[in-house]
Amino acid sequence: MGSARDAMTDKDANEDAASPRALEAEDFLEVTSQVPSGACVMAAWNRQQEPVGTLLTGFTPVSQAPPSLVLVVLKDAPGVEDVRRSGRCSVAVLSEDQDALLRALSLPGGLGSVEWRVTPQGSPVLDGVAGWLDCRVLQTHETSDTVVVVAEAIDAGLAENRRPMLRYQGGFGQFVPGRLSSLESVGAAAAQRVVELAREPIEVLARDLGVECSVITYEEDHAVAVAVANHSSSARRTRLGSRIPVVPPLGIHFAANPGSGISEDEWLAKLGDADAPEVDLVRAQLARVRERGWSITLSGPLSVPELDELVGAYSESSDIPEHTSALVDAIRSMAAYHEPEEILSDEVYDVIAMSVPVRSPSGAALAVLRLLGLPPQVTGSEVLLWLSMLLDTARSVEALLEPRPITSRQALT
C-alpha cells in the first residue's frame, strides 16, 4: 500500500522541492485550534504578596509519575516574573460560567477585584473554578515572545463538579459531558435545554437544603448525570457523566414516557428472569410514581458507600461483565425499598434519593431532578417538604421551556 506522500503527483513533488512554502501563522492556528482545551489561568504571589494571574496560551500534562505539566504564557503577561522568582504557581481551569472573569483577563487592568482562595500548599487560586493544580516550577525557557514553564504538581482540587470552559476554534464556550454533546435528536437538544435552564435553580435548592441536586437524562438505556450542584457535607458526590443502567426500578420516570426512548415493556424486560412477584412489585411502583409525580428510594440492605462503589466501577468500565452484573444485582436487591406506598408525617425515614421529572409542554420526561446527600433519620413531614421543594424547582424549569431547539452558546471573541 502506498503512503500519502507516494500519492502526490510528480508536479506536486517538483513544486515542493523547488519552492518550499513557508507555513502561514493563520494556517498553523487554524489547524491547532481544532484541538479543544480548557481555559486555564496561571497565578502567583507578587512581591507585595498580592495575587496576580494571566491566561495561559498552552497547558499540557506530560507525566503522571511524577505529575508534571508544561505551561506556555506570553513573555510580558502579568505574573510571569513572579512565577520565575518564587518558583511556585497555581493553574486554574475556569468554569463555563466565568465569562466575566475571562473578559477581565483581556483588559489592561487585568483581574482587578476578583475573589481568590489559598491552596493548602499556600498558592493563590481563583475562586469558583472547575479545578486547580498547585505547582512547583522545575524549569523555564524563553522563546521570542513566550515563556515555557515546566512544573510539577504538588496538590490538586476539583470544585463541586463544575463544568470547564472550553477553548476551541479561537473562541471560548461550554462543555457538555457524555454523548449528549454529539447527539442530534430533538430529545437530546431538549434535554440540553433543560440542563441550561436548571443550572441556577438546582444550585439554589442544593444550597438551601445543604444537599446535592443533579440533572439526569436518559441516553441509550442509561441514566446519565449531566449537571450537578453539591452543597452536602457528605463525601458522596456524583461525577458528571456518571452512568447507571436503567434497570427497574431505576429510570422509572422515563418508562413509557413520550420521547424517553424506552417503552414500559422494554423497561420491564430488563428484569430478565424475575419471578411474578418482583414484576408485580415494579408495575405497582410505576403506577404509584405516575399518579403522584415523584420517586423516592429509602435505605435498604446495601449501604450508600457500597452502592457508590458499584456505580463508580460501572461508570469507569461498563464493558466488564462482572461490573455490570454486580450493579444490576444490587439494583434489583434494593427494589423493595423504592416507592413506599405512603410517607407518614410522624414516621422516621432514611432517604437515599428522591427525584421528579422535568416535562416538556407535550408531557415528555426530558430529564429528572434528583436529590442526594439527605440527612438520616428525618420525619415524614420533612421528607414531604423536600419533595414539595423539588417539585417546585422542576415546575420552575418547565415554565421556562419553549418549544424550540437549543442553540449553543456563542463563543467569546
XYZ file of C-alpha atoms in Angstrom:
413
model
C 0.000 0.000 0.000
C 1.451 3.389 -0.962
C 1.923 6.171 1.559
C 0.185 9.525 1.422
C 3.415 11.041 0.154
C 3.539 8.451 -2.658
C 0.111 9.638 -3.732
C 1.431 13.111 -4.636
C 1.774 13.850 -8.312
C 5.183 14.440 -9.850
C 4.181 18.059 -10.352
C 3.395 18.460 -6.638
C 6.696 16.875 -5.653
C 8.682 19.029 -8.074
C 6.995 22.201 -6.876
C 7.663 21.280 -3.233
C 11.328 20.626 -3.978
C 11.708 23.818 -5.991
C 9.913 26.254 -3.693
C 9.063 25.032 -0.189
C 6.160 27.088 1.145
C 6.578 28.933 4.446
C 3.869 27.985 6.912
C 1.476 30.875 7.426
C 0.549 31.743 11.020
C -3.154 31.646 10.118
C -2.829 28.086 8.780
C -0.983 26.984 11.894
C -3.653 28.476 14.187
C -6.499 27.055 12.127
C -5.205 23.502 12.484
C -4.103 23.689 16.127
C -7.423 25.266 17.152
C -9.159 22.006 16.197
C -7.794 20.504 19.416
C -10.074 21.613 22.298
C -8.562 22.594 25.626
C -9.631 24.238 28.846
C -9.334 27.949 29.559
C -6.551 27.986 32.173
C -5.163 30.762 34.394
C -1.688 30.741 35.963
C -1.356 32.685 39.219
C 1.336 33.541 41.782
C 2.102 35.960 44.615
C 3.874 39.194 43.603
C 6.462 40.999 45.743
C 3.671 42.800 47.622
C 2.106 39.426 48.443
C -0.835 40.156 46.170
C -2.203 37.507 43.789
C -1.609 38.078 40.083
C -2.812 35.900 37.255
C -2.824 35.547 33.493
C -4.474 33.376 30.871
C -2.259 30.593 29.571
C -1.746 30.156 25.849
C -0.810 26.498 26.364
C -1.363 23.818 29.009
C -0.247 20.214 28.560
C 0.052 17.428 31.163
C 3.125 15.377 30.243
C 3.597 12.805 33.014
C 1.664 11.114 35.807
C 4.652 9.942 37.820
C 5.843 12.434 38.791
C 2.748 14.540 37.902
C 4.254 17.077 35.504
C 2.946 19.649 33.059
C 4.082 22.265 30.575
C 2.634 25.773 30.666
C 3.044 28.402 27.960
C 2.425 32.089 28.648
C 3.199 35.367 26.872
C 6.540 36.785 27.996
C 5.134 40.148 29.127
C 1.981 38.729 30.803
C 1.219 39.683 34.415
C 2.826 37.425 36.997
C 5.350 35.703 34.750
C 8.372 37.186 36.545
C 6.731 36.393 39.899
C 6.430 32.743 38.892
C 10.102 32.684 37.905
C 11.169 34.457 41.102
C 9.117 32.382 43.553
C 9.330 29.032 41.754
C 5.655 28.420 42.517
C 2.322 28.910 40.771
C -1.222 27.637 40.582
C -3.100 26.649 37.440
C -6.882 27.022 37.479
C -9.321 25.651 34.891
C -12.097 28.234 34.517
C -15.674 27.034 34.829
C -18.092 27.647 31.986
C -19.984 30.397 33.843
C -16.895 32.579 34.384
C -17.346 34.635 31.215
C -16.829 37.925 33.063
C -13.554 36.678 34.511
C -12.356 35.652 31.068
C -13.150 39.112 29.686
C -11.326 40.764 32.611
C -8.184 38.820 31.734
C -8.113 40.500 28.318
C -8.398 44.051 29.708
C -5.441 46.300 30.599
C -6.419 46.325 34.280
C -6.240 42.540 34.450
C -8.260 40.659 37.018
C -8.850 43.598 39.341
C -11.021 42.847 42.358
C -11.896 39.181 41.981
C -12.268 36.521 44.637
C -9.211 34.420 45.450
C -8.571 31.370 47.626
C -5.347 29.949 49.040
C -4.496 26.305 48.373
C -3.424 24.079 51.277
C 0.146 24.465 49.958
C -0.112 28.268 50.056
C -0.582 29.355 46.431
C -3.304 31.791 45.301
C -6.049 30.311 43.132
C -9.143 31.905 41.628
C -12.426 31.141 43.369
C -15.242 29.259 41.608
C -13.042 27.421 39.106
C -13.691 23.913 37.794
C -10.378 22.614 39.139
C -6.883 23.682 40.127
C -3.298 22.449 40.466
C -0.675 23.820 42.834
C 2.715 23.591 41.131
C 6.441 23.756 41.809
C 8.403 25.252 38.910
C 11.176 22.981 37.641
C 12.439 24.894 34.600
C 11.585 27.916 32.452
C 12.540 28.502 28.813
C 12.124 31.604 26.666
C 11.103 31.819 23.036
C 10.794 35.012 21.036
C 7.501 36.005 22.664
C 6.607 33.338 25.233
C 7.868 31.678 28.386
C 7.585 27.905 28.673
C 7.233 26.671 32.257
C 7.911 23.051 33.165
C 6.278 22.334 36.518
C 5.481 19.526 38.935
C 2.014 19.418 40.509
C 2.113 19.031 44.298
C -1.603 19.386 45.074
C -4.910 19.412 43.211
C -8.569 20.233 43.764
C -11.819 19.603 41.900
C -14.570 22.082 42.752
C -18.159 20.885 43.078
C -18.278 19.123 39.725
C -18.304 22.401 37.852
C -18.045 22.046 34.088
C -14.971 23.614 32.448
C -14.908 26.446 29.971
C -13.715 25.109 26.636
C -11.281 26.817 24.281
C -11.986 25.737 20.717
C -11.519 27.195 17.219
C -10.362 30.558 18.519
C -13.207 31.094 20.976
C -14.471 30.006 24.357
C -17.694 28.233 25.258
C -19.365 25.495 27.245
C -18.648 21.804 27.590
C -21.439 19.196 27.577
C -20.375 15.830 29.050
C -21.091 12.429 27.588
C -22.857 11.620 24.368
C -25.377 14.420 24.946
C -22.941 16.759 23.208
C -22.930 14.761 19.964
C -26.500 13.501 19.670
C -28.599 15.403 17.164
C -32.066 14.159 18.044
C -34.791 16.510 19.226
C -34.786 14.713 22.584
C -31.099 15.406 23.167
C -31.490 19.069 22.223
C -34.432 19.428 24.587
C -32.503 17.695 27.382
C -29.601 20.083 26.866
C -32.051 22.968 27.087
C -33.192 21.637 30.473
C -29.565 21.494 31.649
C -29.059 25.164 30.780
C -32.293 26.298 32.403
C -31.909 24.135 35.506
C -28.362 25.121 36.453
C -29.314 28.071 38.665
C -32.484 26.519 40.212
C -30.667 23.330 41.270
C -27.821 25.404 42.709
C -30.313 27.396 44.813
C -32.130 24.271 46.018
C -28.899 22.402 46.824
C -27.614 25.383 48.800
C -30.882 25.947 50.681
C -31.167 22.284 51.727
C -27.440 21.540 52.104
C -27.707 18.570 49.715
C -26.716 17.517 46.207
C -29.121 18.232 43.349
C -28.411 16.873 39.873
C -29.965 16.741 36.417
C -30.293 13.211 34.997
C -31.057 12.424 31.355
C -31.869 9.192 29.524
C -29.254 8.105 26.981
C -29.178 4.665 25.370
C -30.548 2.602 28.265
C -28.684 4.632 30.895
C -29.442 7.399 33.349
C -26.607 9.927 32.973
C -25.688 12.825 35.279
C -25.292 15.925 33.091
C -25.327 18.706 35.732
C -24.556 18.661 39.452
C -24.823 21.218 42.273
C -23.413 19.940 45.558
C -23.716 21.643 48.946
C -23.805 18.462 51.010
C -21.355 17.924 53.858
C -21.192 14.280 52.843
C -18.158 12.977 50.983
C -20.573 11.458 48.468
C -20.559 13.254 45.137
C -21.996 12.462 41.731
C -19.473 12.788 38.949
C -20.570 14.478 35.749
C -21.125 11.851 33.103
C -21.611 9.003 35.608
C -23.896 6.334 34.157
C -26.319 3.873 35.709
C -28.135 1.222 33.647
C -31.879 1.774 33.549
C -32.983 -1.480 35.194
C -36.274 -1.491 37.125
C -36.989 0.190 39.422
C -34.346 2.705 38.249
C -35.315 5.036 35.415
C -38.943 4.857 36.456
C -39.674 8.420 35.270
C -38.502 7.577 31.751
C -40.502 4.349 31.344
C -43.289 4.692 28.744
C -42.960 8.473 28.568
C -43.191 10.224 25.188
C -39.714 10.873 23.847
C -37.948 8.884 26.559
C -36.733 6.197 24.194
C -37.898 3.226 26.267
C -41.330 1.630 26.398
C -42.861 0.106 29.521
C -42.456 -3.404 28.103
C -38.800 -2.785 27.199
C -38.161 -1.431 30.677
C -39.826 -4.371 32.413
C -37.997 -6.820 30.139
C -34.734 -5.679 31.742
C -35.798 -7.634 34.838
C -34.747 -10.729 32.918
C -35.724 -13.925 34.723
C -37.602 -12.127 37.515
C -40.492 -14.019 39.075
C -44.093 -12.788 39.037
C -43.993 -11.110 42.490
C -40.970 -8.986 41.502
C -42.625 -7.913 38.238
C -45.875 -7.105 40.040
C -43.958 -5.026 42.597
C -42.299 -2.940 39.887
C -45.586 -2.471 37.998
C -47.215 -1.196 41.203
C -44.300 1.171 41.795
C -44.580 2.536 38.257
C -48.306 3.198 38.701
C -47.622 4.919 42.033
C -44.972 7.231 40.567
C -47.182 8.144 37.622
C -50.013 9.067 39.968
C -48.097 11.240 42.395
C -45.316 12.574 40.134
C -42.289 11.799 42.297
C -39.965 8.923 43.135
C -38.180 8.071 46.377
C -35.635 5.448 47.492
C -35.190 4.503 51.144
C -32.191 2.913 52.817
C -32.013 -0.849 52.270
C -29.667 -3.818 52.576
C -26.787 -2.093 50.776
C -25.103 0.953 52.294
C -24.670 4.175 50.339
C -20.860 3.703 50.107
C -21.375 0.178 48.737
C -23.806 1.443 46.101
C -21.478 4.315 45.175
C -18.570 1.918 44.755
C -20.601 -0.262 42.388
C -21.791 2.750 40.370
C -18.236 4.119 40.169
C -16.814 0.811 38.948
C -19.544 0.508 36.310
C -19.173 4.109 35.081
C -15.428 3.673 34.625
C -15.585 0.291 32.848
C -19.104 -0.769 31.895
C -17.655 -3.175 29.334
C -16.531 -5.516 32.144
C -19.354 -8.065 32.618
C -18.625 -8.517 36.330
C -19.168 -4.801 36.999
C -22.444 -4.819 35.078
C -23.852 -7.909 36.776
C -22.796 -6.701 40.247
C -24.561 -3.357 39.772
C -27.700 -4.879 38.241
C -27.922 -7.391 41.115
C -27.583 -4.533 43.610
C -30.295 -2.502 41.878
C -32.706 -5.427 41.970
C -31.892 -6.225 45.603
C -32.997 -2.692 46.524
C -36.296 -2.840 44.613
C -38.489 -3.257 47.700
C -37.064 -0.020 49.154
C -38.264 2.112 46.250
C -41.599 3.943 46.119
C -43.188 3.259 49.531
C -46.971 3.333 49.367
C -47.112 6.449 51.506
C -44.934 8.786 53.570
C -46.368 9.235 57.062
C -45.717 12.611 58.683
C -44.802 11.242 62.127
C -42.689 8.282 60.926
C -38.872 8.432 60.688
C -37.110 7.707 57.385
C -33.632 7.270 55.937
C -33.851 8.585 52.378
C -31.168 7.721 49.822
C -32.615 9.686 46.911
C -35.724 11.447 45.646
C -36.468 12.614 42.116
C -39.064 14.330 39.939
C -39.279 14.667 36.142
C -38.975 17.850 34.104
C -41.548 17.597 31.346
C -41.946 19.318 28.008
C -45.180 21.142 27.173
C -46.321 17.930 25.448
C -45.691 15.813 28.553
C -42.378 14.127 27.637
C -39.988 13.463 30.520
C -36.968 15.388 29.211
C -34.840 14.997 32.336
C -35.042 14.228 36.037
C -34.048 16.392 39.007
C -32.575 14.242 41.777
C -31.666 14.963 45.408
C -28.887 13.038 47.194
C -26.981 13.556 50.439
C -30.097 13.989 52.552
C -29.689 13.801 56.346
C -30.619 10.480 58.014
C -33.437 9.791 60.440
C -35.857 12.532 59.445
C -39.606 12.706 59.848
C -42.070 12.161 57.070
C -43.058 15.826 57.357
C -39.521 16.852 56.399
C -39.442 14.355 53.543
C -42.702 15.712 52.149
C -41.369 19.267 52.439
C -38.248 18.353 50.440
C -40.403 16.688 47.807
C -42.554 19.802 47.567
C -39.470 22.000 47.103
C -38.060 19.628 44.472
C -41.374 19.632 42.603
C -41.468 23.445 42.729
C -37.952 23.562 41.264
C -38.932 21.240 38.419
C -42.038 23.314 37.705
C -39.944 26.500 37.604
C -37.718 24.931 34.936
C -40.741 23.729 32.951
C -42.142 27.256 32.985
C -39.014 28.446 31.161
C -39.126 25.781 28.479
C -40.052 26.896 24.999
C -40.989 24.625 22.089
C -37.775 25.351 20.192
C -34.411 23.576 19.890
C -31.475 24.750 21.962
C -28.626 26.642 20.316
C -25.048 26.524 21.511
C -23.662 29.400 23.475
C -21.805 31.808 21.187
C -18.054 31.634 21.579
C -16.422 34.656 23.113
C -14.142 36.536 20.808
